[in-house]
């Protein structure tokens, strides 16, 4: 389990945009995906994600 946590901390992605559409079961955004793209992400678009809850950063 500890190895997985280390790998998660080293995750580096280069997403520029992120679109989620009609995901009623989604309650929060994928943290690792967003953190891994924190230096490149320019915008997020959400459509019909009615159960998505705001989280404090």
mmCIF file of N, CA and C in Angstrom:
data_model
loop_
_atom_site.group_PDB
_atom_site.id
_atom_site.type_symbol
_atom_site.label_atom_id
_atom_site.label_comp_id
_atom_site.label_asym_id
_atom_site.label_seq_id
_atom_site.Cartn_x
_atom_site.Cartn_y
_atom_site.Cartn_z
ATOM 1 N N UNK A 1 0.826 -1.199 0.000
ATOM 2 C CA UNK A 1 0.000 0.000 0.000
ATOM 3 C C UNK A 1 0.868 1.260 0.000
ATOM 4 N N UNK A 2 1.955 1.249 0.754
ATOM 5 C CA UNK A 2 2.826 2.419 0.832
ATOM 6 C C UNK A 2 3.441 2.745 -0.523
ATOM 7 N N UNK A 3 3.774 1.725 -1.304
ATOM 8 C CA UNK A 3 4.347 1.948 -2.634
ATOM 9 C C UNK A 3 3.344 2.672 -3.525
ATOM 10 N N UNK A 4 2.076 2.290 -3.446
ATOM 11 C CA UNK A 4 1.039 2.958 -4.236
ATOM 12 C C UNK A 4 0.934 4.429 -3.851
ATOM 13 N N UNK A 5 1.031 4.737 -2.566
ATOM 14 C CA UNK A 5 0.957 6.126 -2.117
ATOM 15 C C UNK A 5 2.135 6.927 -2.650
ATOM 16 N N UNK A 6 3.329 6.336 -2.659
ATOM 17 C CA UNK A 6 4.507 7.009 -3.211
ATOM 18 C C UNK A 6 4.331 7.281 -4.697
ATOM 19 N N UNK A 7 3.787 6.300 -5.424
ATOM 20 C CA UNK A 7 3.552 6.469 -6.857
ATOM 21 C C UNK A 7 2.517 7.559 -7.102
ATOM 22 N N UNK A 8 1.485 7.621 -6.262
ATOM 23 C CA UNK A 8 0.460 8.654 -6.391
ATOM 24 C C UNK A 8 1.067 10.043 -6.229
ATOM 25 N N UNK A 9 1.994 10.198 -5.300
ATOM 26 C CA UNK A 9 2.612 11.498 -5.063
ATOM 27 C C UNK A 9 3.505 11.911 -6.219
ATOM 28 N N UNK A 10 3.994 10.962 -7.003
ATOM 29 C CA UNK A 10 4.890 11.257 -8.108
ATOM 30 C C UNK A 10 4.155 11.388 -9.438
ATOM 31 N N UNK A 11 2.849 11.247 -9.422
ATOM 32 C CA UNK A 11 2.055 11.299 -10.640
ATOM 33 C C UNK A 11 2.167 12.671 -11.294
ATOM 34 N N UNK A 12 2.634 12.706 -12.525
ATOM 35 C CA UNK A 12 2.760 13.955 -13.275
ATOM 36 C C UNK A 12 2.020 13.798 -14.598
ATOM 37 N N UNK A 13 0.966 14.545 -14.773
ATOM 38 C CA UNK A 13 0.185 14.527 -16.001
ATOM 39 C C UNK A 13 0.282 15.896 -16.648
ATOM 40 N N UNK A 14 -0.265 16.015 -17.833
ATOM 41 C CA UNK A 14 -0.223 17.321 -18.503
ATOM 42 C C UNK A 14 -1.566 17.653 -19.152
ATOM 43 N N UNK A 15 -2.633 17.443 -18.400
ATOM 44 C CA UNK A 15 -3.960 17.802 -18.904
ATOM 45 C C UNK A 15 -4.076 19.309 -19.049
ATOM 46 N N UNK A 16 -4.661 19.739 -20.152
ATOM 47 C CA UNK A 16 -4.960 21.162 -20.334
ATOM 48 C C UNK A 16 -6.442 21.421 -20.119
ATOM 49 N N UNK A 17 -7.274 20.457 -20.485
ATOM 50 C CA UNK A 17 -8.713 20.600 -20.286
ATOM 51 C C UNK A 17 -9.276 19.290 -19.758
ATOM 52 N N UNK A 18 -10.401 19.419 -19.080
ATOM 53 C CA UNK A 18 -11.013 18.273 -18.429
ATOM 54 C C UNK A 18 -12.514 18.467 -18.522
ATOM 55 N N UNK A 19 -13.228 17.542 -19.163
ATOM 56 C CA UNK A 19 -14.675 17.662 -19.361
ATOM 57 C C UNK A 19 -15.366 16.452 -18.748
ATOM 58 N N UNK A 20 -16.373 16.707 -17.944
ATOM 59 C CA UNK A 20 -17.201 15.655 -17.364
ATOM 60 C C UNK A 20 -18.635 15.929 -17.770
ATOM 61 N N UNK A 21 -19.330 14.882 -18.233
ATOM 62 C CA UNK A 21 -20.691 15.071 -18.728
ATOM 63 C C UNK A 21 -21.588 13.919 -18.265
ATOM 64 N N UNK A 22 -22.727 14.272 -17.713
ATOM 65 C CA UNK A 22 -23.781 13.325 -17.334
ATOM 66 C C UNK A 22 -23.264 12.184 -16.464
ATOM 67 N N UNK A 23 -22.582 12.544 -15.395
ATOM 68 C CA UNK A 23 -22.059 11.550 -14.456
ATOM 69 C C UNK A 23 -22.787 11.707 -13.124
ATOM 70 N N UNK A 24 -24.004 11.189 -13.064
ATOM 71 C CA UNK A 24 -24.831 11.357 -11.876
ATOM 72 C C UNK A 24 -24.248 10.685 -10.639
ATOM 73 N N UNK A 25 -23.455 9.638 -10.799
ATOM 74 C CA UNK A 25 -22.876 8.943 -9.651
ATOM 75 C C UNK A 25 -21.631 9.648 -9.103
ATOM 76 N N UNK A 26 -21.099 10.593 -9.843
ATOM 77 C CA UNK A 26 -19.883 11.291 -9.428
ATOM 78 C C UNK A 26 -20.188 12.250 -8.281
ATOM 79 N N UNK A 27 -19.463 12.089 -7.156
ATOM 80 C CA UNK A 27 -19.686 12.955 -6.001
ATOM 81 C C UNK A 27 -18.541 13.924 -5.771
ATOM 82 N N UNK A 28 -17.348 13.590 -6.260
ATOM 83 C CA UNK A 28 -16.231 14.525 -6.163
ATOM 84 C C UNK A 28 -15.276 14.293 -7.326
ATOM 85 N N UNK A 29 -14.435 15.267 -7.580
ATOM 86 C CA UNK A 29 -13.497 15.169 -8.698
ATOM 87 C C UNK A 29 -12.330 14.262 -8.336
ATOM 88 N N UNK A 30 -11.777 13.566 -9.307
ATOM 89 C CA UNK A 30 -10.636 12.684 -9.050
ATOM 90 C C UNK A 30 -9.405 13.500 -8.625
ATOM 91 N N UNK A 31 -9.114 13.490 -7.341
ATOM 92 C CA UNK A 31 -8.046 14.295 -6.759
ATOM 93 C C UNK A 31 -6.697 14.043 -7.416
ATOM 94 N N UNK A 32 -6.312 12.788 -7.577
ATOM 95 C CA UNK A 32 -4.997 12.482 -8.157
ATOM 96 C C UNK A 32 -4.870 12.996 -9.581
ATOM 97 N N UNK A 33 -5.936 12.892 -10.323
ATOM 98 C CA UNK A 33 -5.919 13.374 -11.703
ATOM 99 C C UNK A 33 -5.709 14.883 -11.755
ATOM 100 N N UNK A 34 -6.393 15.589 -10.888
ATOM 101 C CA UNK A 34 -6.272 17.048 -10.865
ATOM 102 C C UNK A 34 -4.939 17.511 -10.280
ATOM 103 N N UNK A 35 -4.504 16.875 -9.207
ATOM 104 C CA UNK A 35 -3.217 17.253 -8.611
ATOM 105 C C UNK A 35 -2.067 16.961 -9.561
ATOM 106 N N UNK A 36 -2.165 15.860 -10.301
ATOM 107 C CA UNK A 36 -1.108 15.508 -11.242
ATOM 108 C C UNK A 36 -1.007 16.468 -12.406
ATOM 109 N N UNK A 37 -2.064 17.231 -12.658
ATOM 110 C CA UNK A 37 -2.084 18.203 -13.758
ATOM 111 C C UNK A 37 -2.140 19.639 -13.251
ATOM 112 N N UNK A 38 -1.799 19.859 -12.015
ATOM 113 C CA UNK A 38 -1.979 21.183 -11.409
ATOM 114 C C UNK A 38 -1.203 22.298 -12.107
ATOM 115 N N UNK A 39 -0.108 21.988 -12.747
ATOM 116 C CA UNK A 39 0.671 23.050 -13.397
ATOM 117 C C UNK A 39 0.262 23.280 -14.855
ATOM 118 N N UNK A 40 -0.566 22.389 -15.418
ATOM 119 C CA UNK A 40 -0.929 22.522 -16.829
ATOM 120 C C UNK A 40 -2.421 22.728 -17.063
ATOM 121 N N UNK A 41 -3.260 22.349 -16.106
ATOM 122 C CA UNK A 41 -4.713 22.413 -16.279
ATOM 123 C C UNK A 41 -5.175 23.853 -16.442
ATOM 124 N N UNK A 42 -5.890 24.116 -17.537
ATOM 125 C CA UNK A 42 -6.364 25.466 -17.835
ATOM 126 C C UNK A 42 -7.855 25.632 -17.567
ATOM 127 N N UNK A 43 -8.650 24.596 -17.829
ATOM 128 C CA UNK A 43 -10.078 24.713 -17.565
ATOM 129 C C UNK A 43 -10.735 23.353 -17.378
ATOM 130 N N UNK A 44 -11.835 23.387 -16.606
ATOM 131 C CA UNK A 44 -12.664 22.209 -16.345
ATOM 132 C C UNK A 44 -14.081 22.574 -16.755
ATOM 133 N N UNK A 45 -14.745 21.683 -17.468
ATOM 134 C CA UNK A 45 -16.137 21.896 -17.853
ATOM 135 C C UNK A 45 -16.967 20.757 -17.275
ATOM 136 N N UNK A 46 -18.073 21.108 -16.625
ATOM 137 C CA UNK A 46 -18.972 20.126 -16.027
ATOM 138 C C UNK A 46 -20.367 20.306 -16.608
ATOM 139 N N UNK A 47 -20.963 19.209 -17.057
ATOM 140 C CA UNK A 47 -22.340 19.214 -17.555
ATOM 141 C C UNK A 47 -23.116 18.114 -16.849
ATOM 142 N N UNK A 48 -24.226 18.461 -16.256
ATOM 143 C CA UNK A 48 -25.163 17.488 -15.689
ATOM 144 C C UNK A 48 -24.508 16.502 -14.717
ATOM 145 N N UNK A 49 -23.680 16.996 -13.848
ATOM 146 C CA UNK A 49 -23.091 16.188 -12.773
ATOM 147 C C UNK A 49 -23.798 16.616 -11.486
ATOM 148 N N UNK A 50 -25.046 16.207 -11.355
ATOM 149 C CA UNK A 50 -25.936 16.752 -10.347
ATOM 150 C C UNK A 50 -25.567 16.404 -8.910
ATOM 151 N N UNK A 51 -24.829 15.339 -8.681
ATOM 152 C CA UNK A 51 -24.476 14.942 -7.320
ATOM 153 C C UNK A 51 -23.082 15.391 -6.909
ATOM 154 N N UNK A 52 -22.441 16.153 -7.752
ATOM 155 C CA UNK A 52 -21.101 16.652 -7.453
ATOM 156 C C UNK A 52 -21.179 17.649 -6.297
ATOM 157 N N UNK A 53 -20.330 17.454 -5.296
ATOM 158 C CA UNK A 53 -20.325 18.313 -4.118
ATOM 159 C C UNK A 53 -19.067 19.170 -4.103
ATOM 160 N N UNK A 54 -19.185 20.374 -3.572
ATOM 161 C CA UNK A 54 -18.029 21.257 -3.427
ATOM 162 C C UNK A 54 -17.162 20.755 -2.283
ATOM 163 N N UNK A 55 -15.867 20.770 -2.500
ATOM 164 C CA UNK A 55 -14.908 20.391 -1.468
ATOM 165 C C UNK A 55 -14.001 21.581 -1.207
ATOM 166 N N UNK A 56 -13.627 21.781 0.024
ATOM 167 C CA UNK A 56 -12.679 22.844 0.336
ATOM 168 C C UNK A 56 -11.282 22.394 -0.029
ATOM 169 N N UNK A 57 -10.499 23.322 -0.516
ATOM 170 C CA UNK A 57 -9.120 23.019 -0.908
ATOM 171 C C UNK A 57 -8.196 23.376 0.234
#
